[in-house]
Amino acid sequence: MELYPGVSPVGLLLLLLLGQGPSQIHGSSGENTLAWQSQQVFWTLKNFPFPCKPKKLELSVLSESVHSLRPSDIKLVAAIGNPEIPLAPGSGTINMEKPQSIKNQPQDVCMGIMTVLSDIIRHFSPSVLMPTCSPGKGTAVHTTAEDLWIQAKELVRRLKDNPQLDFEKDWKLITVFFSNTSQCHLCPSAQQKSHLMRHMEMLWGVLDYLHHEVPRAFVNLVDLSEVLAMDLQHQETGFSPAPEVCKCTETTTLSKAVMQWSYQEAWEDLLASSKFNKHETFAVVFQPFFDEIEPPLKRSSPQDPTTLALRIWNSMMEPVGQKDGLLNTAERKTMKCPSEESPYLFTYKNSNYQARRLKPITKLQMKEGSEFTCPDKNPSNSIPTTVHSLRPADIKIIGALGDSLTAGNGAGASPWNILDVLTEYRGLSWSVGGDETIKTVTTLPNILREFNPSLKGFSVGTGKESTSRASFNQAVAGAKSDGLAGQARKLVDLMKADKTINFQEDWKIITVFIGGNDLCASCSNSTRFSPQNFIDNIKNALDILHAEVPRAFVNMAMVMEITPLRELFNEPTVSCPRNILSRLCPCVLGLGDNSEELSSLVQRNRDYQKKTEELINSGRYDTRDNFTVVVQPLFENVSMPRTPEGVPDKSFFAPDCFHFNAKTHARSAIALWKNMLEPVGHKTRHNNFEIKAPIVCPNQASPFLSTTKNSNLGNGTWMVCEERAPSASPPTSVHTLRPADIQVVAALGDSLTAGNGISSQEGNLTDVSTQYRGLSYRNLTSQVRTLVQKMKSDNRVNFNRDWKVITVMIGASDLCDFCTDSNHYSAANFFDHLQNALDILHKEVPRALVNLVDFINPSIIREVFLKNPDKCPVNQSSVLCNCVLTPRKDSYELARLEAFTKSYQSSMLQLVESGRYDTREDFSVVLQPFLLNTKLPVLENGKPDTSFFAPDCIHLNQKFHTQLARALWANMLEPLGKKTDTLDPKGHISLACPTKDQPFLRTFRNSNYKYPTKPAIENWGSDFLCTEKSPSSQVPTSVHELRPADIKVVAAMGDFLTTATGARPSGYKRLATPWRGLSWSIGGDGKLETHTTLPNILKKFNPSITGFSTGTLDNKAGLNVAEEGARAQDMPAQAKTLVKKMKSTPTINLQEDWKLITLLIGNNDLCLYCENPEDNSTKEYVKYIQQALDILYEELPRVFINVVEVMELAGLHHVQGGKCAMPLAVQKNCSCLRHSQNLTAMQELKKLNWNLQSGISELSYWHRYMEREDFAVTVQPFFRNTFIPLNEREGLDLTFFSEDCFYFSDRGHAEMAIALWNNMLEPVGWKTSSNNFIYNRTKLKCPSPERPFLYTLRNSQLLPDKAEEPSNALYWAVPVAAIGGLAVGILGVMLWRTVKPVQQEEEEEDTLPNTSVTQDAVSEKRLKAGN
């Protein structure tokens, strides 16, 4: 079938269906276009699936206004102008194997574009006529304005003559193609204005003609200059002769991008305000065409008609002012559709477009000043001869090299003035600008001028680098690294020629910042912009400065991380000239998010940064004392500033969204200044410019600009202190002691002070035993006596007159062995030995300041050792530091280690703060706490850094010792109460210096410090901080929705713990008094603030609660039915008594009131177990408790029952050396403890203890107690892992017990009440199974709006809402878990102390791998011996 000219197959079918035969088709192209157009449109339909849904947008009424014109309203598509877009081989658009007869004339290209455009519109308007392109009479390939006149007249004639077109009523879409192939509009100067104006005036005349002659028309004005300009890059095609290009004086990428954007804006503004857009039947819209966003190497060239047609269509679908015209490959093949909200073609009017000259200019603060508060602004006493002692006030000259970010392009431009980005605001430049003062403009020179007002070399105002106002700011806009050497040469020549400076003597700062433009262009020439070439270019420039510039401190600002620019570019809500951005940095903005090219760019960026550091760190520029280069990494990792809404904040950028504005220049200056003062190796590498940082100040400890040599790199330290003089006469008081007064130093301690392994090579474990005493900083009393004798006998020391500093560091080695004999290594013994040693020094050594240094927490050593099994000798852990390295994670032994550590530290503090050593004017002991909170040094992979440790991973190497020395020195100069108590081994520790105001080593007196006194604790009450105190809105019917405030009645069952026997000190005769009003679970004496009990807590929720006990008398017992000697077999009887009492109490509504009953029993069962083991089985114990619960279940409605697991009884036996008033009372009340020396008997007792706990733990899961909605049994396990708390000296804290060391005191009852209450608010399965007997008034947990109920099995989500038949798994899972917890957590203080002496008798103990194994092995031998 023969196709009609210019008609696609689909289009022909539509015409035939509508009854339009061949005679109705009005073609405008010759026959030679037939095959080409058919192939072109067929390809278009195949490759661009039509995504729009025209039916949703159809309206039966034809639009009367061009501003509401829909695609379905268009009747005809036409064009004038010759697009002259050739079809180059290899463009990948269509099959280029076309017949030789087809000629690629401009007319053919125009028809190709219009055919595609018409075909798109035909989906909306099937009756659209065949497109037309008006031929011109000129034969030139490039259409002139004169030729457009001819074409416009011809087009009007054809439209009027077309019989299928109602010329007056039908809507017409006309495209006017034109081009400024001379590119004169890209010249920012006025030299080409006349040429450009003539061209635009003639084009304006063509538009005016169409406006006058053609009704109902939407005119696209399409400038193809950019497309044609791109053709010039592909001269190999041979299609288009190059037009004559204007000879611009400035043709940088920036100027071209800005001028192209300005040219488009000029058209937009002109058309928006013209008469063409003030009528309802005619509109002209400028449709911009810019380069694709792809990097140059990936662009297809030239453009094909299909793509151009699609771009025209998509541009008509976008509001005016939002037509970026920037397309990547995917976007070029995406067709946009009209929306239901905006179904029309966009005009200036319906886009609400506002001409640029009418847009409101936001009054932003274009400059940002800063407060300068540095007190010390003095220069050095004499001009320094070394760059490593250079103060800010010593700087006399400043200069800079770089690109447009240093030239200051757009820094002072108002927000909408994009043209002003071409202005170089050098006076605002972050590194070298000198406009105004620091109060209004923050720049590096303005900061330095606060130190030296005579600073020279900074730039002011605006202008190119060649102007006098630029001074020593020789940065060139658009520069790349290969131009940096030329800038350096120019700067050196300018400095040498300047007669106002002393080139040889004046100190100079030169800041170099380059590389952004290299990265932006790197994808177009990877060889030219390779990391190696980049760093070679940097080296060439720095070599010039190094060779020719004396007395210079060079800032090498690291190249910026450039990819965050993509965030700004890709954010649709941020208004940025994306066409400018894409031109300035195509290699960053034109890459896919996960593309290989983007990964390569990111790596190239990093390589630029890495090689910069490698060059500077090579020492190439540290060959003489009057010159250095320092890398300043302020831009290495800069986050994109964001608004409070989380989108990129363009207020930090110039109007082009690429360059810095004055605010960012100011914050960059502050960041650079901060970097200059930060030591090398510890500089800030991440900056968030959203936050305005203050100007940091040099301090007397670090008054110099930081260089590699004065930054304490390595193990040495650069001494910078100026206050080094001794006292005018030898001081007589330790409180007026200056560092220079010290004549003798000494040390006492363990292997850390001895220097074990300090210089051992990695892997040389045997060398750790070597004591490097010259590099470093057991019996302590013996050491002290030896030291005193040495000082007295040394003829270099005047023992009575010389001032001495003695450092004592002890404790770490003790902790390695504490578990082998906890009595010998107790905190009490540690305290005593330390006190004895210090007493000798205090008594015998005159004129001494003693540093008592805290020790490193053993957890640090443990982490390093255990997490580096490939580097640390883990197979020797039991030999190296058994008690620290061998305990399992979360084990009892590890908790014990932590307790001992804190006790040791507390002992040291207690000893110093006692004032014992402050009784003489010439002696004092000062605690230096810098090791108290030592940070674990960690590598980037998260592993501990072993480079700070000797090969055994326990001792410290020289690098760590260096940090210790710096930290100790800093502590010695810090006043008491303000001493640093943290140490980061990897951090920078500035060398502290004494000052004129504070020249002394600090003591309590010259720190005006008073040792704190601990306030006496008056009671064991608690603070109530809960806010959720309301009851349920109506009385709950389910126990699983029971709030604390719903409880009306409390009751308790149990033994002497619940009767609170012996709770109040009153002498032995009244030890057996039951203080029921203080009982943890049922007492109601006083109020919560003075007495912590469960009822007193509940009173805060319901003041009307009843049932609690008060006082000591039986008639005040309330519903406390516990009896002192009760055992499990008595629980059924107590249950019956309790039910009877409740039923007979008139204030209790038995059916309606919710009741809380707490049951704790088993202590007497355990105590009497030894007398008759057969009658005290676990089975019998659980049976009696179950019988009691069954009685309560049968008799009482609305009940929540706490069943508390029995405590670990073995822990109640302590050897206190007669400190208990009546130790026999323990044996009287608990006969099993008479056998405490019988290991077999004690093991049996512990076993029964565990079994009783595990038996009780099943009760919550018994099916019988889950059948009723108003009854629940919940096991509270806080006693499962019981240990007796220690006092500050590591002895057992007897304040928890009565005078017989058996009953609990009121403090013990308070802690039990807190533990029970907190258990009640914890879900089953997540309850705390150990006590935390540390006094704190705010330990009470609170219900929350999300979790307001007391926890049961069901509302802990361990069961469905309705109870089901019990499963076997449910019954055995919890006992197993409980037994596992007990095995890990039980602390038997008595067992520990009785087994240890046996351990010491066993010779093989030292060969065992860890403490727990040692105990088991010895226990097994004792058991065998007993058999």
PDB file of N, CA, C and O in Angstrom, residues 1030-1047:
ATOM      1  N   SER A1030      -3.766   7.884  87.135  1.00  0.00           N
ATOM      2  CA  SER A1030      -5.230   7.734  87.107  1.00  0.00           C
ATOM      3  C   SER A1030      -5.636   6.271  87.116  1.00  0.00           C
ATOM      4  O   SER A1030      -4.941   5.415  86.560  1.00  0.00           O
ATOM      5  N   PRO A1031      -6.782   5.965  87.717  1.00  0.00           N
ATOM      6  CA  PRO A1031      -7.327   4.607  87.618  1.00  0.00           C
ATOM      7  C   PRO A1031      -7.974   4.413  86.252  1.00  0.00           C
ATOM      8  O   PRO A1031      -8.062   5.336  85.437  1.00  0.00           O
ATOM      9  N   SER A1032      -8.449   3.225  86.002  1.00  0.00           N
ATOM     10  CA  SER A1032      -9.201   2.949  84.774  1.00  0.00           C
ATOM     11  C   SER A1032     -10.483   3.778  84.783  1.00  0.00           C
ATOM     12  O   SER A1032     -11.003   4.146  85.844  1.00  0.00           O
ATOM     13  N   SER A1033     -10.989   4.096  83.596  1.00  0.00           N
ATOM     14  CA  SER A1033     -12.199   4.917  83.490  1.00  0.00           C
ATOM     15  C   SER A1033     -13.391   4.244  84.151  1.00  0.00           C
ATOM     16  O   SER A1033     -14.313   4.910  84.634  1.00  0.00           O
ATOM     17  N   GLN A1034     -13.396   2.916  84.199  1.00  0.00           N
ATOM     18  CA  GLN A1034     -14.375   2.156  84.963  1.00  0.00           C
ATOM     19  C   GLN A1034     -13.664   0.944  85.548  1.00  0.00           C
ATOM     20  O   GLN A1034     -12.636   0.511  85.029  1.00  0.00           O
ATOM     21  N   VAL A1035     -14.175   0.418  86.622  1.00  0.00           N
ATOM     22  CA  VAL A1035     -13.489  -0.679  87.313  1.00  0.00           C
ATOM     23  C   VAL A1035     -13.277  -1.827  86.327  1.00  0.00           C
ATOM     24  O   VAL A1035     -14.244  -2.320  85.729  1.00  0.00           O
ATOM     25  N   PRO A1036     -12.009  -2.229  86.129  1.00  0.00           N
ATOM     26  CA  PRO A1036     -11.754  -3.272  85.124  1.00  0.00           C
ATOM     27  C   PRO A1036     -12.310  -4.620  85.561  1.00  0.00           C
ATOM     28  O   PRO A1036     -12.402  -4.929  86.760  1.00  0.00           O
ATOM     29  N   THR A1037     -12.690  -5.415  84.593  1.00  0.00           N
ATOM     30  CA  THR A1037     -13.160  -6.772  84.873  1.00  0.00           C
ATOM     31  C   THR A1037     -12.073  -7.798  84.584  1.00  0.00           C
ATOM     32  O   THR A1037     -12.230  -8.970  84.914  1.00  0.00           O
ATOM     33  N   SER A1038     -10.995  -7.340  83.966  1.00  0.00           N
ATOM     34  CA  SER A1038      -9.905  -8.253  83.617  1.00  0.00           C
ATOM     35  C   SER A1038      -8.646  -7.878  84.379  1.00  0.00           C
ATOM     36  O   SER A1038      -8.273  -6.699  84.452  1.00  0.00           O
ATOM     37  N   VAL A1039      -7.978  -8.870  84.952  1.00  0.00           N
ATOM     38  CA  VAL A1039      -6.730  -8.629  85.669  1.00  0.00           C
ATOM     39  C   VAL A1039      -5.631  -8.171  84.723  1.00  0.00           C
ATOM     40  O   VAL A1039      -4.634  -7.586  85.155  1.00  0.00           O
ATOM     41  N   HIS A1040      -5.812  -8.419  83.445  1.00  0.00           N
ATOM     42  CA  HIS A1040      -4.798  -8.057  82.460  1.00  0.00           C
ATOM     43  C   HIS A1040      -4.900  -6.588  82.045  1.00  0.00           C
ATOM     44  O   HIS A1040      -4.112  -6.109  81.236  1.00  0.00           O
ATOM     45  N   GLU A1041      -5.901  -5.888  82.593  1.00  0.00           N
ATOM     46  CA  GLU A1041      -6.059  -4.458  82.337  1.00  0.00           C
ATOM     47  C   GLU A1041      -6.091  -3.686  83.652  1.00  0.00           C
ATOM     48  O   GLU A1041      -6.748  -2.659  83.787  1.00  0.00           O
ATOM     49  N   LEU A1042      -5.352  -4.198  84.615  1.00  0.00           N
ATOM     50  CA  LEU A1042      -5.356  -3.651  85.964  1.00  0.00           C
ATOM     51  C   LEU A1042      -4.267  -2.596  86.121  1.00  0.00           C
ATOM     52  O   LEU A1042      -3.090  -2.859  85.908  1.00  0.00           O
ATOM     53  N   ARG A1043      -4.697  -1.379  86.474  1.00  0.00           N
ATOM     54  CA  ARG A1043      -3.759  -0.290  86.725  1.00  0.00           C
ATOM     55  C   ARG A1043      -3.441  -0.217  88.223  1.00  0.00           C
ATOM     56  O   ARG A1043      -4.264  -0.639  89.049  1.00  0.00           O
ATOM     57  N   PRO A1044      -2.296   0.369  88.606  1.00  0.00           N
ATOM     58  CA  PRO A1044      -1.980   0.504  90.033  1.00  0.00           C
ATOM     59  C   PRO A1044      -3.074   1.211  90.818  1.00  0.00           C
ATOM     60  O   PRO A1044      -3.372   0.830  91.957  1.00  0.00           O
ATOM     61  N   ALA A1045      -3.680   2.227  90.211  1.00  0.00           N
ATOM     62  CA  ALA A1045      -4.705   2.992  90.934  1.00  0.00           C
ATOM     63  C   ALA A1045      -6.002   2.222  91.105  1.00  0.00           C
ATOM     64  O   ALA A1045      -6.896   2.650  91.857  1.00  0.00           O
ATOM     65  N   ASP A1046      -6.140   1.073  90.418  1.00  0.00           N
ATOM     66  CA  ASP A1046      -7.334   0.243  90.583  1.00  0.00           C
ATOM     67  C   ASP A1046      -7.255  -0.621  91.836  1.00  0.00           C
ATOM     68  O   ASP A1046      -8.268  -1.187  92.281  1.00  0.00           O
ATOM     69  N   ILE A1047      -6.062  -0.776  92.424  1.00  0.00           N
ATOM     70  CA  ILE A1047      -5.879  -1.626  93.598  1.00  0.00           C
ATOM     71  C   ILE A1047      -6.539  -0.966  94.810  1.00  0.00           C
ATOM     72  O   ILE A1047      -6.265   0.177  95.147  1.00  0.00           O
TER      73      ILE A1047
END
